[in-house]
Coordinates of C-alpha atoms and ligand atoms in Angstrom, one line a residue:
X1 CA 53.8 -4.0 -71.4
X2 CA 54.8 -7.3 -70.6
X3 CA 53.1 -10.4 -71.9
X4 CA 50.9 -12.9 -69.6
X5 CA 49.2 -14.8 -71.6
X6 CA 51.3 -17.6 -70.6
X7 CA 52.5 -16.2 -67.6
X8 CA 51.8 -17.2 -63.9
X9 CA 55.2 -15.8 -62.1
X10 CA 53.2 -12.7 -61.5
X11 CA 49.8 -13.8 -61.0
X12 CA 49.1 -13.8 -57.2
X13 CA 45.5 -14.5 -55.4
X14 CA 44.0 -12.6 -52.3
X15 CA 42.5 -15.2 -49.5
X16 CA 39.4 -13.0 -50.1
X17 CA 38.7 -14.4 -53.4
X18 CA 39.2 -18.1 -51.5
X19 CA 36.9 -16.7 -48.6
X20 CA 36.0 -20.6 -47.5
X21 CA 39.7 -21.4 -46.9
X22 CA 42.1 -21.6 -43.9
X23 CA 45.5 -20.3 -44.8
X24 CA 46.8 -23.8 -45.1
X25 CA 43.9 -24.8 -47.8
X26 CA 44.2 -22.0 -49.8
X27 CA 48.4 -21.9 -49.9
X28 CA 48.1 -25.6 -51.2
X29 CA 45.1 -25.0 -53.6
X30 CA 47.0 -22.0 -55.3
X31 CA 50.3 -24.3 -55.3
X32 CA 48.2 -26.9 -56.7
X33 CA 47.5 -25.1 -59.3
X34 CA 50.5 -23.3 -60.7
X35 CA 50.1 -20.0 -58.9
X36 CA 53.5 -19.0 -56.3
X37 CA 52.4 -15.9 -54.8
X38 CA 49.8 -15.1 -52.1
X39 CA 48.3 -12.0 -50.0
X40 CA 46.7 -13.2 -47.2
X41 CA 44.3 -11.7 -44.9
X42 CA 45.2 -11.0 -40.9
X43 CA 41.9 -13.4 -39.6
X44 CA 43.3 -16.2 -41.9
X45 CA 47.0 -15.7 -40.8
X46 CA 45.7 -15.1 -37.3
X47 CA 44.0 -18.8 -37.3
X48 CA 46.9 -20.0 -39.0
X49 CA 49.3 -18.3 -37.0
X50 CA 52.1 -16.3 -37.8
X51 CA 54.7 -18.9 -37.4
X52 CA 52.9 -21.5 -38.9
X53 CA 52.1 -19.7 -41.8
X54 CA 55.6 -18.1 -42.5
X55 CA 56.8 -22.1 -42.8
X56 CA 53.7 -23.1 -45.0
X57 CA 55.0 -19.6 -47.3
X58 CA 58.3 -20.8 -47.5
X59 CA 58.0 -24.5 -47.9
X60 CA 55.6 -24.0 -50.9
X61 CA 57.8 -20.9 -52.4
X62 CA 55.0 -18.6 -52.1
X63 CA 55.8 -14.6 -52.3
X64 CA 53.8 -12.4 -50.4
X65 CA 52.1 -9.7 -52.3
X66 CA 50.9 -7.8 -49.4
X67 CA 48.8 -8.5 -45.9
X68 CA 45.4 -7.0 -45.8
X69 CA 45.1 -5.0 -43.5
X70 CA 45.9 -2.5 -40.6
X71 CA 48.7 -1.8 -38.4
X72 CA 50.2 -5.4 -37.3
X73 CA 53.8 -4.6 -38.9
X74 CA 55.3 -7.4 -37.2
X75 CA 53.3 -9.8 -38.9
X76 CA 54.1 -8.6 -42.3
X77 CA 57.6 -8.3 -41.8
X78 CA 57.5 -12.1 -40.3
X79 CA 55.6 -13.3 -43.5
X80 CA 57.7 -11.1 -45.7
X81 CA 54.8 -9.3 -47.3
X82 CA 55.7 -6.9 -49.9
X83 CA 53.8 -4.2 -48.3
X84 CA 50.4 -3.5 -44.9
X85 CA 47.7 -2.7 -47.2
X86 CA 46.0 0.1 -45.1
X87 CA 42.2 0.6 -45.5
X88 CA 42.0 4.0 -43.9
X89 CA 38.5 4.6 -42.7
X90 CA 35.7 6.7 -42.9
X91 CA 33.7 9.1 -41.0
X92 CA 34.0 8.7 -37.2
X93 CA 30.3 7.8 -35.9
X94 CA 27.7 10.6 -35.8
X95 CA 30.8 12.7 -38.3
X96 CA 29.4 14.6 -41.6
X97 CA 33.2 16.4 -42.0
X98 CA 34.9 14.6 -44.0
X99 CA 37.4 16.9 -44.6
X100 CA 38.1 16.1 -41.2
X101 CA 38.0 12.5 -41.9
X102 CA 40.8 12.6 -43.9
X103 CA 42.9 14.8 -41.5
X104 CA 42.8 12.0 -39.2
X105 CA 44.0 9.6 -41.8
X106 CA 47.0 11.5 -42.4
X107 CA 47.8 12.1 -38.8
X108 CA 47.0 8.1 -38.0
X109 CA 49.6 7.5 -41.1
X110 CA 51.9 10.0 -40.1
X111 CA 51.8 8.2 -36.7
X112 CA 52.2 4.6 -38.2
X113 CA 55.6 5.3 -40.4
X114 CA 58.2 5.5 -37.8
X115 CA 57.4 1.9 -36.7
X116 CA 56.3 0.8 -40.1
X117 CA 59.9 2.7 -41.2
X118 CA 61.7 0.6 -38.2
X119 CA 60.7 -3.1 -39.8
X120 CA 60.9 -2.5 -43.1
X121 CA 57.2 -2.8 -44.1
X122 CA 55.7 -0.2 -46.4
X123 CA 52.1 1.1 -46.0
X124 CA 50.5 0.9 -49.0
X125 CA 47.4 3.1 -49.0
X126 CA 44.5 1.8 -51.3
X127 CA 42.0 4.8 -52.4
X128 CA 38.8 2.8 -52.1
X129 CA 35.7 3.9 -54.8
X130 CA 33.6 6.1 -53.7
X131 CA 30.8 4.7 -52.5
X132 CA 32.8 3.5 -49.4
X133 CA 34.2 7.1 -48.4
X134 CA 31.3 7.0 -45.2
X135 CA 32.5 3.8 -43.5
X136 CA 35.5 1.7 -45.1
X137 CA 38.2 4.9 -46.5
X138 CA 37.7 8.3 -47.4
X139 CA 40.7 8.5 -49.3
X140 CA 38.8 7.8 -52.9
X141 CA 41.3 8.9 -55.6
X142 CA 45.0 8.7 -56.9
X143 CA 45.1 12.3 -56.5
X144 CA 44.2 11.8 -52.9
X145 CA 46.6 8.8 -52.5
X146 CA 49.7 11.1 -54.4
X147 CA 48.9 14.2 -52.2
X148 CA 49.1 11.8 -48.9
X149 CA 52.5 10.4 -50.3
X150 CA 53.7 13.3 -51.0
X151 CA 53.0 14.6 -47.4
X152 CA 53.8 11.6 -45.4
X153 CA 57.0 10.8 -47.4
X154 CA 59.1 7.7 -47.2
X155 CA 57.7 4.6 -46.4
X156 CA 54.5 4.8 -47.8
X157 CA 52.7 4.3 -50.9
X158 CA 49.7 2.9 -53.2
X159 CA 47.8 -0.2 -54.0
X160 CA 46.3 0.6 -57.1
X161 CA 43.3 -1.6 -57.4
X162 CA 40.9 -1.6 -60.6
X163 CA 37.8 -2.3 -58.6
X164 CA 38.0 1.3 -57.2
X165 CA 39.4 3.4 -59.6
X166 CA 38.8 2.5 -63.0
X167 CA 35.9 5.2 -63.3
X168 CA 38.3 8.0 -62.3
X169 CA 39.0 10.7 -65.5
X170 CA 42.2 11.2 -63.6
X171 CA 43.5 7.9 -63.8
X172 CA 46.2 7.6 -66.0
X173 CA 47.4 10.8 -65.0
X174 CA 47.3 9.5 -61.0
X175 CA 49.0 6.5 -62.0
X176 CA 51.7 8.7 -64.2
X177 CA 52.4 10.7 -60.8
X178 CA 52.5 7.5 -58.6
X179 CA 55.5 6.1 -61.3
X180 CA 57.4 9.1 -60.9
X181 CA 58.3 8.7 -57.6
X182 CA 60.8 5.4 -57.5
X183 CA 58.6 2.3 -55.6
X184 CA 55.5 4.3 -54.7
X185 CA 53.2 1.7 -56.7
X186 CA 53.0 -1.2 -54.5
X187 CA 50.6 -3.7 -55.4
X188 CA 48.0 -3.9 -58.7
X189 CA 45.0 -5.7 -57.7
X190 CA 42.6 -7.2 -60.2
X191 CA 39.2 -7.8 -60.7
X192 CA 35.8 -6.9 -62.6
X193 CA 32.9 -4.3 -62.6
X194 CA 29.6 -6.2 -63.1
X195 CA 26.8 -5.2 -64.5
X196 CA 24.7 -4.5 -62.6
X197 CA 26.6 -4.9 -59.4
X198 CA 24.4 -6.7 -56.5
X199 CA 26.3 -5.9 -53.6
X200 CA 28.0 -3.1 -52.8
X201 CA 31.0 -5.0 -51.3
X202 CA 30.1 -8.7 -51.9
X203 CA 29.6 -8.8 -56.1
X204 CA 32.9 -8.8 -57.6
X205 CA 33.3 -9.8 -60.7
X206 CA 36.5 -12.0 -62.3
X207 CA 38.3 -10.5 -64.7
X208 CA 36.9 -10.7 -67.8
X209 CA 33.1 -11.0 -66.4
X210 CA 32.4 -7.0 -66.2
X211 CA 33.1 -3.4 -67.7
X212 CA 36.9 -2.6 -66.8
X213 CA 39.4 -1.9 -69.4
X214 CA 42.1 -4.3 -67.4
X215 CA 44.5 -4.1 -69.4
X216 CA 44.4 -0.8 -70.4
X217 CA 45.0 -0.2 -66.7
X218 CA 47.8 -2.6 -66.3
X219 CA 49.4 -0.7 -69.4
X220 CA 49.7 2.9 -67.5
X221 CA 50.9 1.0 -64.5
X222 CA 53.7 -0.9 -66.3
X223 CA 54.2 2.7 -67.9
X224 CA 54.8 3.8 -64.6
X225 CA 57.6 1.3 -63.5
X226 CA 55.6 -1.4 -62.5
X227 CA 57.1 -4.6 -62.3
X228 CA 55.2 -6.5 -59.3
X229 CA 52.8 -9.1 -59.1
X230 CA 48.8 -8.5 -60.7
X231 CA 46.9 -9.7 -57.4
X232 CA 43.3 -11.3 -57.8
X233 CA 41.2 -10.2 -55.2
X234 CA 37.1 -11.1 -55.4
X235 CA 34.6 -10.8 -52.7
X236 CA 32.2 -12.6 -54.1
X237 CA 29.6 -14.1 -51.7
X238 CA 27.2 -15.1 -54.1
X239 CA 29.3 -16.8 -56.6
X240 CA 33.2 -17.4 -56.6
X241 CA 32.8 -18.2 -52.8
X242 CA 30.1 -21.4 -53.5
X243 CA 32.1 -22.7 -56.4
X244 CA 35.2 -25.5 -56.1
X245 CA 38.5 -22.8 -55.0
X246 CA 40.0 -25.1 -57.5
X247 CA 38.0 -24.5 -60.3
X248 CA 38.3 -20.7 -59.0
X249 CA 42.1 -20.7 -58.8
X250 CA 41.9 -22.5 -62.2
X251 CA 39.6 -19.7 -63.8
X252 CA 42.2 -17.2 -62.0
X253 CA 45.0 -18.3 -64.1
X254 CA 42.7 -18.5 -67.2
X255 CA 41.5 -15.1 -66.8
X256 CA 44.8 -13.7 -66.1
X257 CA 46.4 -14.9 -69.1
X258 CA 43.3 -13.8 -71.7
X259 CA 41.7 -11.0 -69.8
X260 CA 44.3 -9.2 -67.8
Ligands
LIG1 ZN1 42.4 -4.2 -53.3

């Protein structure tokens, strides 16, 4: 497992843990403070715009850890991301199948990968927790995310994020499966259970702050093959979004190296 309690080459920050920043604030608050590597969200990039933002990237020697989310492939392959984070979905309205549900998720991916395969992106499908299988993805588990990589084939794989699986007696076994197949694990995001959680979607906590076994976690990933960036990603509307980003970039890095 490697060591990061001095590291920052492989620390990288979601714009959603920076919610009150334009691309262009939150690239020079992260370079600021020590931390190369970014994942941005499509409304900052969009504001930013593509162009503009691939030039800020380059000219402050950021890597791209992945663009949240959807279908715009041409926009991740102009930024460089490292993968399209795909949030899948839920019901359709008025829906209670959600067996169905998930059959159009595999047919919408299925659809997706020759043009995804065309520009070199990979889809990296993120099992959300749960309690967002009705209306943000019904694809829930590592098993479920390994059974749709297995059916879909090249081109896709996983973002294994803590937030949403860490309760999952599967886990380690799901993240075993995932490293056996060369470069399906393609992104690690990282943040904290609280207790008690406020929000449903809004009360992350930073690492450290809540209940997850973090590095525990990180250990079976790196197990698995591994070697990409730990990405910090905290909705946090009550909290991280009020305080200075600096001080939260700062507490980022802190967290990262004693926590993580
Ligand atoms: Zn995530």
């Amino acid at each position: 497992m490697r060591d990061l309690s001095r590291d920052t080459t492989f620390l990288s920050v979601n714009t959603a843990t920076l919610k009150p920043l334009t691309l262009r604030q939150a690239i020079e608050t992260l370079a600021r403070n020590g931390v190369r590597a970014i994942a941005p969200w499509r409304d900052r990039l969009a504001e930013c715009g593509v162009a503009e933002a691939a030039l800020l990237l380059a000219d402050h020697g950021m890597t791209v850890t992945g663009l949240c989310r959807g279908g715009m492939f041409d926009e991740a392959a102009a930024i460089g991301a490292q993968c399209l984070v795909l949030v899948v979905g839920g019901l359709a309205a008025g829906s209670r199948d959600i067996a169905d549900a998930r059959r159009i998720v595999r047919d919408g991916i299925a659809a997706l990968l020759p043009h995804a395969r065309a520009t070199g992106v990979k889809l990296a499908i993120e099992p959300l927790h749960p309690m967002y299988a009705a209306d943000r993805a019904c694809i829930n588990t590592l098993a479920q995310a390994n059974n749709l990589c297995d059916a879909l084939g090249d081109g896709v794989g996983i973002a294994v994020d803590v937030y949403h699986v860490w309760w999952d007696p599967a886990l380690e076994a799901g993240i075993a499966r995932a490293g056996a197949i060369d470069g399906r694990i393609l992104a690690f995001h990282i943040c904290d259970w609280l207790v008690p959680t406020r929000d449903l979607l809004l009360d992350r906590g930073m690492m450290g702050d809540g209940i997850i076994d973090i590095p525990r976690i990180r250990s079976w990933v790196e197990a698995a093959g591994y070697r990409g960036h730990c990405e910090v990603e905290i909705f946090s509307a009550e909290d991280w979004w009020k305080r200075d980003p600096d001080e939260v970039v700062r507490t980022c890095v802190e967290r990262y190296q004693a926590c993580c």
